[in-house]
Amino acid sequence: MAGIQLYDYQKKAIWQMKNGCILCGGVGSGKSITALSYYYLQQGGEETFLDGGDYIPMGDPPKDLYIITTARKRDTCEWEGELSHFLLSPNPDVNLYMNRVVIDSWNNIAKLSEIQGAFFIFDEQRVVGSGSWVKAFLKIAKANQWILLSATPGDTWQDYIPVFLANGFYKNKTEFLREHVVYSRFCKFPKVDRYLNTGRLIRLRNSILINMDFKRKTISHHEDIYVPYCIEKYKDICRTRWNPWENKPIENAAEFCYALRKTVNSDESRQTAVLEILEKHPRCIIFYNFDYELQLLKDLGYGEAVEIAEWNGHKHQPIPDSKSWVYLVQYNAGAEGWNCIKTDTILFYSQNYSYKVMVQSGGRIDRLNTPYTDLYFYHLKSRSGIDLAISKALKNKKKFNESGFANWK
């Protein structure tokens, strides 16, 4: 069997990797094949295979391999394709070895918390906070070898707490908070005012963070397209704090922002802009936030030749194969865990509150194996207060805060 050919930046990352590390690479950088190559070498494989040489079997049997990924990546069998290079498979009849290979989603991680002596690959960062996923992750990390893959490993130092605990840098979360966190005294809820001894935190992060630095062959073209909106209706909601669709007072900041966004995003001019873009790009992925946006997008007159498919909480349809198509993807359902090299265009019908989600969404077409050099990203916006505030938060790589914008008390 002919070997695989890794890029130099992938080989460099492999030799820096160790148990408990975070392999950090941009969306589409090849983290999956790099992680499996590391596992292959750790289990007795030969480096020559990674340079295109013949396949050299691992020690028999290698450690059981567990891959924890998104539900979509599990269902689309994306990992199976990568595993086949190493003659590994979740199917015992196809797997070359006697070891166990399991691919499962983060939703089922608690079921695997009793596993010992195996090798775990945690795909897509999910270990944030202190919920059931984090508890299961910490239990698995104590009894197994593991690595974590992430395009965006952490926005704040608190995001690194579970990984720091799993590596034994701190006994528990309380010790971390006691040594590094100062809370604001003037907030009703716990809010970090500042971090202490950040020099140590930087050293600890650098000891486990393995960056895959690679130069993309693609050129990303981002264009902001500003569309009109009904200013009178927008101002009326701001003044009266009244929900015109449900005919009742607006009760909180989330509902207030939703009402403003619905006013802005439902404007006919925004839908016209979609059709104008599709005239230039007949195959297009469109990201949206809300169900009413989905309905508006489905009802547009694309023409009989245009095939429409969806990926959201209601439908899981594949990407079309026709010459002209529109793939409607809801941010929360489809921002990560899949890729598409059939198009060079993504249209963001509305902005998501999260910078991380926006980056992950854009990465769906920016892949190593894309046949396109120029990629086009269209951001539909208005000059309304809420759209401008969201844009400012995203520009600063932060998450938009509804309560702060609405000044809700």
mmCIF file of C-alpha atoms in Angstrom:
data_model
loop_
_atom_site.group_PDB
_atom_site.id
_atom_site.type_symbol
_atom_site.label_atom_id
_atom_site.label_comp_id
_atom_site.label_asym_id
_atom_site.label_seq_id
_atom_site.Cartn_x
_atom_site.Cartn_y
_atom_site.Cartn_z
ATOM 1 C CA MET A 1 0.000 0.000 0.000
ATOM 2 C CA ALA A 2 1.379 3.406 -1.024
ATOM 3 C CA GLY A 3 2.027 5.892 1.744
ATOM 4 C CA ILE A 4 0.590 9.328 2.374
ATOM 5 C CA GLN A 5 2.418 12.583 1.821
ATOM 6 C CA LEU A 6 2.222 15.084 4.649
ATOM 7 C CA TYR A 7 3.195 18.727 4.333
ATOM 8 C CA ASP A 8 6.281 19.975 6.171
ATOM 9 C CA TYR A 9 4.202 21.984 8.656
ATOM 10 C CA GLN A 10 2.270 18.810 9.554
ATOM 11 C CA LYS A 11 5.461 16.808 10.104
ATOM 12 C CA LYS A 12 6.873 19.592 12.259
ATOM 13 C CA ALA A 13 3.716 19.567 14.386
ATOM 14 C CA ILE A 14 3.853 15.780 14.831
ATOM 15 C CA TRP A 15 7.357 15.898 16.286
ATOM 16 C CA GLN A 16 6.264 18.588 18.741
ATOM 17 C CA MET A 17 3.147 16.743 19.850
ATOM 18 C CA LYS A 18 2.861 14.868 23.128
ATOM 19 C CA ASN A 19 0.211 13.361 25.353
ATOM 20 C CA GLY A 20 -2.239 16.033 26.532
ATOM 21 C CA CYS A 21 -1.414 18.590 23.848
ATOM 22 C CA ILE A 22 -3.764 20.783 21.804
ATOM 23 C CA LEU A 23 -3.128 20.589 18.069
ATOM 24 C CA CYS A 24 -4.126 24.033 16.869
ATOM 25 C CA GLY A 25 -4.571 24.584 13.150
ATOM 26 C CA GLY A 26 -6.799 26.830 11.138
ATOM 27 C CA VAL A 27 -9.983 25.492 9.640
ATOM 28 C CA GLY A 28 -9.050 23.158 6.776
ATOM 29 C CA SER A 29 -5.397 22.762 7.796
ATOM 30 C CA GLY A 30 -5.467 18.955 7.985
ATOM 31 C CA LYS A 31 -5.622 18.403 11.734
ATOM 32 C CA SER A 32 -7.367 15.036 11.377
ATOM 33 C CA ILE A 33 -4.724 13.340 9.221
ATOM 34 C CA THR A 34 -1.981 14.909 11.362
ATOM 35 C CA ALA A 35 -3.538 13.522 14.559
ATOM 36 C CA LEU A 36 -3.868 10.026 13.058
ATOM 37 C CA SER A 37 -0.263 10.181 11.832
ATOM 38 C CA TYR A 38 0.823 10.965 15.384
ATOM 39 C CA TYR A 39 -1.176 7.984 16.671
ATOM 40 C CA TYR A 40 0.357 5.791 13.936
ATOM 41 C CA LEU A 41 3.908 6.722 14.958
ATOM 42 C CA GLN A 42 3.128 6.348 18.667
ATOM 43 C CA GLN A 43 1.888 2.808 18.047
ATOM 44 C CA GLY A 44 5.002 1.651 16.218
ATOM 45 C CA GLY A 45 4.506 2.944 12.681
ATOM 46 C CA GLU A 46 7.362 4.240 10.531
ATOM 47 C CA GLU A 47 7.969 7.824 9.406
ATOM 48 C CA THR A 48 8.729 6.695 5.835
ATOM 49 C CA PHE A 49 5.020 5.960 5.333
ATOM 50 C CA LEU A 50 4.273 9.639 5.943
ATOM 51 C CA ASP A 51 6.704 10.529 3.133
ATOM 52 C CA GLY A 52 4.980 8.366 0.539
ATOM 53 C CA GLY A 53 6.732 5.088 1.327
ATOM 54 C CA ASP A 54 5.105 1.691 1.679
ATOM 55 C CA TYR A 55 2.802 1.027 4.608
ATOM 56 C CA ILE A 56 4.601 -0.316 7.677
ATOM 57 C CA PRO A 57 2.211 -1.997 10.144
ATOM 58 C CA MET A 58 1.956 -0.715 13.689
ATOM 59 C CA GLY A 59 2.687 -2.882 16.683
ATOM 60 C CA ASP A 60 -0.015 -5.539 16.974
ATOM 61 C CA PRO A 61 -2.298 -4.749 18.542
ATOM 62 C CA PRO A 62 -2.074 -0.946 18.776
ATOM 63 C CA LYS A 63 -4.033 0.810 21.518
ATOM 64 C CA ASP A 64 -7.769 1.068 21.084
ATOM 65 C CA LEU A 65 -8.593 4.329 19.307
ATOM 66 C CA TYR A 66 -11.522 6.536 20.296
ATOM 67 C CA ILE A 67 -12.377 9.628 18.257
ATOM 68 C CA ILE A 68 -14.788 12.077 19.873
ATOM 69 C CA THR A 69 -16.116 14.491 17.275
ATOM 70 C CA THR A 70 -19.236 16.390 16.234
ATOM 71 C CA ALA A 71 -22.426 14.500 15.463
ATOM 72 C CA ARG A 72 -22.256 15.651 11.864
ATOM 73 C CA LYS A 73 -18.672 14.466 11.338
ATOM 74 C CA ARG A 74 -19.637 11.108 12.805
ATOM 75 C CA ASP A 75 -22.715 10.794 10.602
ATOM 76 C CA THR A 76 -20.967 11.853 7.386
ATOM 77 C CA CYS A 77 -18.179 9.285 8.002
ATOM 78 C CA GLU A 78 -15.487 11.896 7.385
ATOM 79 C CA TRP A 79 -13.120 10.237 9.854
ATOM 80 C CA GLU A 80 -13.523 6.836 8.187
ATOM 81 C CA GLY A 81 -11.921 8.261 5.062
ATOM 82 C CA GLU A 82 -8.877 9.448 7.007
ATOM 83 C CA LEU A 83 -8.613 6.170 8.942
ATOM 84 C CA SER A 84 -8.517 4.148 5.731
ATOM 85 C CA HIS A 85 -5.029 5.508 4.969
ATOM 86 C CA PHE A 86 -3.791 3.620 8.035
ATOM 87 C CA LEU A 87 -5.870 0.467 7.394
ATOM 88 C CA LEU A 88 -8.012 1.284 10.411
ATOM 89 C CA SER A 89 -11.790 1.147 10.581
ATOM 90 C CA PRO A 90 -14.632 1.056 13.137
ATOM 91 C CA ASN A 91 -15.788 -2.035 11.243
ATOM 92 C CA PRO A 92 -13.889 -5.063 12.687
ATOM 93 C CA ASP A 93 -14.216 -6.897 9.373
ATOM 94 C CA VAL A 94 -12.245 -4.160 7.590
ATOM 95 C CA ASN A 95 -9.867 -3.117 10.364
ATOM 96 C CA LEU A 96 -6.394 -4.632 9.861
ATOM 97 C CA TYR A 97 -5.777 -4.924 13.589
ATOM 98 C CA MET A 98 -7.470 -6.484 16.580
ATOM 99 C CA ASN A 99 -7.813 -3.142 18.339
ATOM 100 C CA ARG A 100 -11.090 -1.324 18.758
ATOM 101 C CA VAL A 101 -11.779 1.851 16.732
ATOM 102 C CA VAL A 102 -14.735 3.942 17.873
ATOM 103 C CA ILE A 103 -16.039 7.223 16.415
ATOM 104 C CA ASP A 104 -18.674 8.927 18.522
ATOM 105 C CA SER A 105 -20.057 12.378 19.227
ATOM 106 C CA TRP A 106 -19.500 14.614 22.222
ATOM 107 C CA ASN A 107 -23.082 13.937 23.249
ATOM 108 C CA ASN A 108 -22.075 10.370 24.171
ATOM 109 C CA ILE A 109 -18.738 11.104 25.858
ATOM 110 C CA ALA A 110 -20.104 10.196 29.315
ATOM 111 C CA LYS A 111 -20.639 6.597 28.119
ATOM 112 C CA LEU A 112 -16.889 6.289 27.495
ATOM 113 C CA SER A 113 -15.688 7.682 30.817
ATOM 114 C CA GLU A 114 -14.798 4.213 32.181
ATOM 115 C CA ILE A 115 -12.415 3.340 29.298
ATOM 116 C CA GLN A 116 -8.792 2.800 30.316
ATOM 117 C CA GLY A 117 -5.514 2.291 28.461
ATOM 118 C CA ALA A 118 -6.745 3.623 25.117
ATOM 119 C CA PHE A 119 -5.858 6.559 22.862
ATOM 120 C CA PHE A 120 -8.390 9.383 22.515
ATOM 121 C CA ILE A 121 -8.574 12.074 19.856
ATOM 122 C CA PHE A 122 -10.913 14.879 20.911
ATOM 123 C CA ASP A 123 -11.959 16.666 17.733
ATOM 124 C CA GLU A 124 -13.334 20.229 17.882
ATOM 125 C CA GLN A 125 -12.926 21.961 21.233
ATOM 126 C CA ARG A 126 -15.866 21.210 23.532
ATOM 127 C CA VAL A 127 -14.221 21.071 26.950
ATOM 128 C CA VAL A 128 -15.211 24.480 28.296
ATOM 129 C CA GLY A 129 -16.855 25.194 31.640
ATOM 130 C CA SER A 130 -17.689 22.542 34.203
ATOM 131 C CA GLY A 131 -20.563 20.513 32.758
ATOM 132 C CA SER A 132 -20.958 16.791 32.167
ATOM 133 C CA TRP A 133 -18.739 16.801 29.068
ATOM 134 C CA VAL A 134 -15.858 18.334 31.026
ATOM 135 C CA LYS A 135 -16.283 15.878 33.905
ATOM 136 C CA ALA A 136 -16.197 12.930 31.508
ATOM 137 C CA PHE A 137 -13.206 14.411 29.683
ATOM 138 C CA LEU A 138 -11.217 14.780 32.907
ATOM 139 C CA LYS A 139 -11.983 11.199 33.928
ATOM 140 C CA ILE A 140 -10.925 9.883 30.504
ATOM 141 C CA ALA A 141 -7.731 11.977 30.518
ATOM 142 C CA LYS A 142 -6.559 10.387 33.785
ATOM 143 C CA ALA A 143 -6.661 6.819 32.453
ATOM 144 C CA ASN A 144 -5.786 7.206 28.762
ATOM 145 C CA GLN A 145 -3.485 8.893 26.290
ATOM 146 C CA TRP A 146 -5.145 11.794 24.532
ATOM 147 C CA ILE A 147 -4.774 14.799 22.263
ATOM 148 C CA LEU A 148 -7.198 17.593 21.462
ATOM 149 C CA LEU A 149 -7.769 19.216 18.059
ATOM 150 C CA SER A 150 -9.004 22.779 17.755
ATOM 151 C CA ALA A 151 -9.026 25.669 15.306
ATOM 152 C CA THR A 152 -9.896 28.116 18.104
ATOM 153 C CA PRO A 153 -8.603 26.675 21.410
ATOM 154 C CA GLY A 154 -9.668 29.445 23.777
ATOM 155 C CA ASP A 155 -10.735 33.085 24.004
ATOM 156 C CA THR A 156 -10.036 33.543 27.723
ATOM 157 C CA TRP A 157 -7.828 31.849 30.302
ATOM 158 C CA GLN A 158 -10.893 30.211 31.852
ATOM 159 C CA ASP A 159 -11.407 28.290 28.591
ATOM 160 C CA TYR A 160 -8.124 26.475 29.287
ATOM 161 C CA ILE A 161 -9.033 25.329 32.807
ATOM 162 C CA PRO A 162 -10.225 21.790 31.849
ATOM 163 C CA VAL A 163 -7.112 21.139 29.729
ATOM 164 C CA PHE A 164 -4.829 22.523 32.450
ATOM 165 C CA LEU A 165 -6.519 20.230 34.993
ATOM 166 C CA ALA A 166 -6.245 17.228 32.659
ATOM 167 C CA ASN A 167 -2.506 17.868 32.343
ATOM 168 C CA GLY A 168 -2.094 18.038 36.130
ATOM 169 C CA PHE A 169 -1.065 21.700 36.244
ATOM 170 C CA TYR A 170 -3.672 22.342 38.957
ATOM 171 C CA LYS A 171 -5.449 20.043 41.394
ATOM 172 C CA ASN A 172 -8.872 21.504 40.718
ATOM 173 C CA LYS A 173 -10.696 24.542 39.396
ATOM 174 C CA THR A 174 -10.703 26.182 42.829
ATOM 175 C CA GLU A 175 -6.895 26.229 42.892
ATOM 176 C CA PHE A 176 -6.785 27.864 39.447
ATOM 177 C CA LEU A 177 -9.300 30.543 40.444
ATOM 178 C CA ARG A 178 -7.523 31.223 43.722
ATOM 179 C CA GLU A 179 -4.161 31.745 42.019
ATOM 180 C CA HIS A 180 -5.182 33.614 38.889
ATOM 181 C CA VAL A 181 -8.644 35.203 38.977
ATOM 182 C CA VAL A 182 -9.835 38.444 40.515
ATOM 183 C CA TYR A 183 -13.582 39.012 40.263
ATOM 184 C CA SER A 184 -15.243 42.398 39.929
ATOM 185 C CA ARG A 185 -16.699 43.660 43.197
ATOM 186 C CA PHE A 186 -19.417 45.696 41.515
ATOM 187 C CA CYS A 187 -21.315 42.987 39.618
ATOM 188 C CA LYS A 188 -24.293 40.977 40.825
ATOM 189 C CA PHE A 189 -22.905 37.905 39.039
ATOM 190 C CA PRO A 190 -19.311 36.567 38.937
ATOM 191 C CA LYS A 191 -17.400 38.612 36.368
ATOM 192 C CA VAL A 192 -13.645 38.390 35.905
ATOM 193 C CA ASP A 193 -11.992 41.751 36.505
ATOM 194 C CA ARG A 194 -8.425 40.649 35.751
ATOM 195 C CA TYR A 195 -6.039 37.693 35.777
ATOM 196 C CA LEU A 196 -3.008 37.313 38.033
ATOM 197 C CA ASN A 197 0.373 35.730 37.239
ATOM 198 C CA THR A 198 -0.390 35.548 33.518
ATOM 199 C CA GLY A 199 3.269 34.782 32.861
ATOM 200 C CA ARG A 200 2.771 31.291 34.262
ATOM 201 C CA LEU A 201 -0.451 30.870 32.307
ATOM 202 C CA ILE A 202 1.340 31.755 29.076
ATOM 203 C CA ARG A 203 4.117 29.252 29.822
ATOM 204 C CA LEU A 204 1.601 26.490 30.579
ATOM 205 C CA ARG A 205 -0.392 27.205 27.437
ATOM 206 C CA ASN A 206 2.742 27.279 25.279
ATOM 207 C CA SER A 207 3.820 23.917 26.703
ATOM 208 C CA ILE A 208 0.703 22.157 25.380
ATOM 209 C CA LEU A 209 -0.350 24.267 22.376
ATOM 210 C CA ILE A 210 1.064 22.971 19.091
ATOM 211 C CA ASN A 211 0.460 25.444 16.282
ATOM 212 C CA MET A 212 0.300 24.236 12.696
ATOM 213 C CA ASP A 213 1.545 27.203 10.707
ATOM 214 C CA PHE A 214 0.732 26.787 7.058
ATOM 215 C CA LYS A 215 0.337 29.103 4.097
ATOM 216 C CA ARG A 216 -2.974 28.800 2.341
ATOM 217 C CA LYS A 217 -3.012 28.742 -1.429
ATOM 218 C CA THR A 218 -6.458 30.304 -1.331
ATOM 219 C CA ILE A 219 -7.185 34.027 -1.361
ATOM 220 C CA SER A 220 -10.228 35.069 0.655
ATOM 221 C CA HIS A 221 -12.293 38.001 -0.594
ATOM 222 C CA HIS A 222 -14.637 39.385 2.077
ATOM 223 C CA GLU A 223 -17.207 41.948 0.970
ATOM 224 C CA ASP A 224 -19.662 43.797 3.200
ATOM 225 C CA ILE A 225 -22.908 44.509 1.376
ATOM 226 C CA TYR A 226 -25.021 47.138 3.123
ATOM 227 C CA VAL A 227 -28.759 46.931 2.498
ATOM 228 C CA PRO A 228 -31.609 49.260 3.586
ATOM 229 C CA TYR A 229 -34.098 48.580 6.371
ATOM 230 C CA CYS A 230 -37.296 50.114 7.706
ATOM 231 C CA ILE A 231 -35.963 52.877 9.950
ATOM 232 C CA GLU A 232 -39.406 53.912 11.230
ATOM 233 C CA LYS A 233 -40.296 50.409 12.401
ATOM 234 C CA TYR A 234 -36.833 49.997 13.955
ATOM 235 C CA LYS A 235 -37.126 53.276 15.888
ATOM 236 C CA ASP A 236 -40.659 52.425 16.995
ATOM 237 C CA ILE A 237 -39.471 49.185 18.629
ATOM 238 C CA CYS A 238 -36.620 51.041 20.335
ATOM 239 C CA ARG A 239 -38.987 53.677 21.690
ATOM 240 C CA THR A 240 -41.949 51.549 22.784
ATOM 241 C CA ARG A 241 -40.179 48.248 23.607
ATOM 242 C CA TRP A 242 -43.192 46.545 22.029
ATOM 243 C CA ASN A 243 -43.184 43.261 20.088
ATOM 244 C CA PRO A 244 -45.314 43.968 16.968
ATOM 245 C CA TRP A 245 -45.458 40.302 15.877
ATOM 246 C CA GLU A 246 -46.808 38.968 19.173
ATOM 247 C CA ASN A 247 -48.547 42.215 20.183
ATOM 248 C CA LYS A 248 -47.083 42.316 23.679
ATOM 249 C CA PRO A 249 -44.396 44.179 25.636
ATOM 250 C CA ILE A 250 -40.808 43.077 25.125
ATOM 251 C CA GLU A 251 -39.673 41.404 28.339
ATOM 252 C CA ASN A 252 -35.889 41.114 28.119
ATOM 253 C CA ALA A 253 -32.756 42.070 26.195
ATOM 254 C CA ALA A 254 -32.738 38.893 24.095
ATOM 255 C CA GLU A 255 -36.298 39.508 22.869
ATOM 256 C CA PHE A 256 -35.500 43.172 22.212
ATOM 257 C CA CYS A 257 -32.478 42.311 20.037
ATOM 258 C CA TYR A 258 -34.442 39.576 18.272
ATOM 259 C CA ALA A 259 -37.191 42.063 17.389
ATOM 260 C CA LEU A 260 -34.691 44.579 16.034
ATOM 261 C CA ARG A 261 -32.895 41.928 13.999
ATOM 262 C CA LYS A 262 -36.152 40.577 12.597
ATOM 263 C CA THR A 263 -37.064 44.071 11.449
ATOM 264 C CA VAL A 264 -33.695 44.488 9.760
ATOM 265 C CA ASN A 265 -33.216 40.962 8.381
ATOM 266 C CA SER A 266 -36.728 40.658 6.941
ATOM 267 C CA ASP A 267 -36.380 43.695 4.698
ATOM 268 C CA GLU A 268 -37.019 42.899 1.055
ATOM 269 C CA SER A 269 -33.806 44.636 -0.003
ATOM 270 C CA ARG A 270 -31.766 41.979 1.763
ATOM 271 C CA GLN A 271 -33.524 39.237 -0.164
ATOM 272 C CA THR A 272 -32.923 41.125 -3.408
ATOM 273 C CA ALA A 273 -29.212 41.245 -2.586
ATOM 274 C CA VAL A 274 -29.197 37.443 -2.262
ATOM 275 C CA LEU A 275 -30.583 37.021 -5.778
ATOM 276 C CA GLU A 276 -28.075 39.500 -7.193
ATOM 277 C CA ILE A 277 -25.178 37.563 -5.679
ATOM 278 C CA LEU A 278 -26.529 34.266 -7.001
ATOM 279 C CA GLU A 279 -26.497 35.691 -10.530
ATOM 280 C CA LYS A 280 -22.684 35.822 -10.263
ATOM 281 C CA HIS A 281 -22.271 32.669 -8.153
ATOM 282 C CA PRO A 282 -24.734 29.897 -9.147
ATOM 283 C CA ARG A 283 -23.517 27.534 -6.399
ATOM 284 C CA CYS A 284 -23.685 29.155 -2.977
ATOM 285 C CA ILE A 285 -23.764 28.247 0.718
ATOM 286 C CA ILE A 286 -25.975 30.621 2.720
ATOM 287 C CA PHE A 287 -25.634 30.822 6.497
ATOM 288 C CA TYR A 288 -28.544 32.142 8.561
ATOM 289 C CA ASN A 289 -29.555 32.388 12.242
ATOM 290 C CA PHE A 290 -33.331 32.214 12.648
ATOM 291 C CA ASP A 291 -36.222 30.111 11.340
ATOM 292 C CA TYR A 292 -37.967 33.136 9.822
ATOM 293 C CA GLU A 293 -34.808 33.778 7.788
ATOM 294 C CA LEU A 294 -34.919 30.201 6.532
ATOM 295 C CA GLN A 295 -38.503 30.652 5.402
ATOM 296 C CA LEU A 296 -37.662 33.887 3.588
ATOM 297 C CA LEU A 297 -34.718 32.235 1.861
ATOM 298 C CA LYS A 298 -36.772 29.204 0.828
ATOM 299 C CA ASP A 299 -39.488 31.413 -0.635
ATOM 300 C CA LEU A 300 -37.154 33.412 -2.887
ATOM 301 C CA GLY A 301 -37.696 32.958 -6.616
ATOM 302 C CA TYR A 302 -34.421 31.260 -7.473
ATOM 303 C CA GLY A 303 -35.764 29.641 -10.626
ATOM 304 C CA GLU A 304 -36.595 26.048 -11.522
ATOM 305 C CA ALA A 305 -32.983 25.170 -12.389
ATOM 306 C CA VAL A 306 -31.734 26.003 -8.883
ATOM 307 C CA GLU A 307 -31.732 23.112 -6.403
ATOM 308 C CA ILE A 308 -32.303 24.002 -2.743
ATOM 309 C CA ALA A 309 -31.059 21.913 0.198
ATOM 310 C CA GLU A 310 -30.915 22.515 3.957
ATOM 311 C CA TRP A 311 -28.823 21.635 6.973
ATOM 312 C CA ASN A 312 -30.356 22.647 10.294
ATOM 313 C CA GLY A 313 -32.102 21.230 13.316
ATOM 314 C CA HIS A 314 -34.993 20.015 11.154
ATOM 315 C CA LYS A 315 -33.324 18.681 7.990
ATOM 316 C CA HIS A 316 -29.947 17.079 7.255
ATOM 317 C CA GLN A 317 -29.770 17.111 3.475
ATOM 318 C CA PRO A 318 -26.549 16.577 1.498
ATOM 319 C CA ILE A 319 -24.924 19.283 -0.621
ATOM 320 C CA PRO A 320 -26.492 19.242 -4.112
ATOM 321 C CA ASP A 321 -24.572 18.070 -7.205
ATOM 322 C CA SER A 322 -26.394 20.161 -9.796
ATOM 323 C CA LYS A 323 -24.923 23.080 -11.752
ATOM 324 C CA SER A 324 -26.933 25.637 -9.778
ATOM 325 C CA TRP A 325 -27.780 25.195 -6.127
ATOM 326 C CA VAL A 326 -28.318 26.929 -2.798
ATOM 327 C CA TYR A 327 -27.353 25.227 0.462
ATOM 328 C CA LEU A 328 -29.115 26.825 3.440
ATOM 329 C CA VAL A 329 -27.183 26.217 6.656
ATOM 330 C CA GLN A 330 -28.118 27.291 10.172
ATOM 331 C CA TYR A 331 -25.092 28.536 12.104
ATOM 332 C CA ASN A 332 -25.540 26.434 15.249
ATOM 333 C CA ALA A 333 -26.146 23.253 13.252
ATOM 334 C CA GLY A 334 -23.528 23.631 10.540
ATOM 335 C CA ALA A 335 -20.726 26.008 11.528
ATOM 336 C CA GLU A 336 -18.254 23.129 11.904
ATOM 337 C CA GLY A 337 -17.668 19.458 11.247
ATOM 338 C CA TRP A 338 -18.065 19.368 7.436
ATOM 339 C CA ASN A 339 -16.498 20.811 4.320
ATOM 340 C CA CYS A 340 -17.400 21.620 0.749
ATOM 341 C CA ILE A 341 -15.094 21.963 -2.246
ATOM 342 C CA LYS A 342 -17.940 22.235 -4.781
ATOM 343 C CA THR A 343 -18.240 26.011 -4.481
ATOM 344 C CA ASP A 344 -16.140 29.106 -3.919
ATOM 345 C CA THR A 345 -18.890 31.215 -2.332
ATOM 346 C CA ILE A 346 -20.452 31.689 1.099
ATOM 347 C CA LEU A 347 -23.145 34.269 1.777
ATOM 348 C CA PHE A 348 -23.825 35.294 5.380
ATOM 349 C CA TYR A 349 -27.473 36.365 5.281
ATOM 350 C CA SER A 350 -27.170 37.658 8.837
ATOM 351 C CA GLN A 351 -24.307 37.871 11.290
ATOM 352 C CA ASN A 352 -23.839 35.453 14.157
ATOM 353 C CA TYR A 353 -23.072 36.856 17.602
ATOM 354 C CA SER A 354 -19.904 34.755 17.933
ATOM 355 C CA TYR A 355 -16.620 35.569 16.178
ATOM 356 C CA LYS A 356 -15.560 31.946 16.588
ATOM 357 C CA VAL A 357 -18.711 30.681 14.857
ATOM 358 C CA MET A 358 -18.212 33.119 11.972
ATOM 359 C CA VAL A 359 -14.627 31.928 11.445
ATOM 360 C CA GLN A 360 -15.649 28.267 11.582
ATOM 361 C CA SER A 361 -18.508 28.873 9.141
ATOM 362 C CA GLY A 362 -16.211 30.541 6.630
ATOM 363 C CA GLY A 363 -13.799 27.636 6.887
ATOM 364 C CA ARG A 364 -16.295 25.221 5.354
ATOM 365 C CA ILE A 365 -14.992 26.055 1.850
ATOM 366 C CA ASP A 366 -11.414 27.074 2.715
ATOM 367 C CA ARG A 367 -9.897 23.581 2.609
ATOM 368 C CA LEU A 368 -6.496 22.210 1.630
ATOM 369 C CA ASN A 369 -7.987 20.259 -1.280
ATOM 370 C CA THR A 370 -10.251 22.942 -2.710
ATOM 371 C CA PRO A 371 -9.816 23.405 -6.482
ATOM 372 C CA TYR A 372 -10.461 27.154 -6.129
ATOM 373 C CA THR A 373 -7.842 29.836 -5.543
ATOM 374 C CA ASP A 374 -10.212 32.756 -4.960
ATOM 375 C CA LEU A 375 -12.919 32.332 -2.342
ATOM 376 C CA TYR A 376 -15.749 34.818 -1.923
ATOM 377 C CA PHE A 377 -17.501 35.693 1.339
ATOM 378 C CA TYR A 378 -20.445 38.105 1.225
ATOM 379 C CA HIS A 379 -21.652 39.657 4.488
ATOM 380 C CA LEU A 380 -25.141 41.175 4.293
ATOM 381 C CA LYS A 381 -25.521 44.013 6.796
ATOM 382 C CA SER A 382 -27.450 47.185 7.385
ATOM 383 C CA ARG A 383 -26.372 50.428 8.991
ATOM 384 C CA SER A 384 -28.811 49.883 11.857
ATOM 385 C CA GLY A 385 -27.504 50.235 15.384
ATOM 386 C CA ILE A 386 -27.683 46.523 16.148
ATOM 387 C CA ASP A 387 -25.934 45.411 12.946
ATOM 388 C CA LEU A 388 -23.157 47.953 13.509
ATOM 389 C CA ALA A 389 -22.764 46.839 17.142
ATOM 390 C CA ILE A 390 -22.532 43.168 16.132
ATOM 391 C CA SER A 391 -19.970 44.031 13.448
ATOM 392 C CA LYS A 392 -17.882 45.938 15.998
ATOM 393 C CA ALA A 393 -17.878 42.982 18.406
ATOM 394 C CA LEU A 394 -16.863 40.563 15.645
ATOM 395 C CA LYS A 395 -14.129 42.911 14.440
ATOM 396 C CA ASN A 396 -12.697 42.864 17.967
ATOM 397 C CA LYS A 397 -12.959 39.042 17.993
ATOM 398 C CA LYS A 398 -15.522 39.149 20.777
ATOM 399 C CA LYS A 399 -19.032 37.828 21.304
ATOM 400 C CA PHE A 400 -21.870 40.322 20.973
ATOM 401 C CA ASN A 401 -23.528 41.106 24.315
ATOM 402 C CA GLU A 402 -27.285 41.620 24.091
ATOM 403 C CA SER A 403 -27.711 43.035 27.592
ATOM 404 C CA GLY A 404 -24.952 45.577 27.098
ATOM 405 C CA PHE A 405 -26.390 46.739 23.787
ATOM 406 C CA ALA A 406 -29.968 46.985 25.059
ATOM 407 C CA ASN A 407 -28.897 48.555 28.361
ATOM 408 C CA TRP A 408 -31.516 46.296 29.936
ATOM 409 C CA LYS A 409 -32.047 46.571 33.669
#
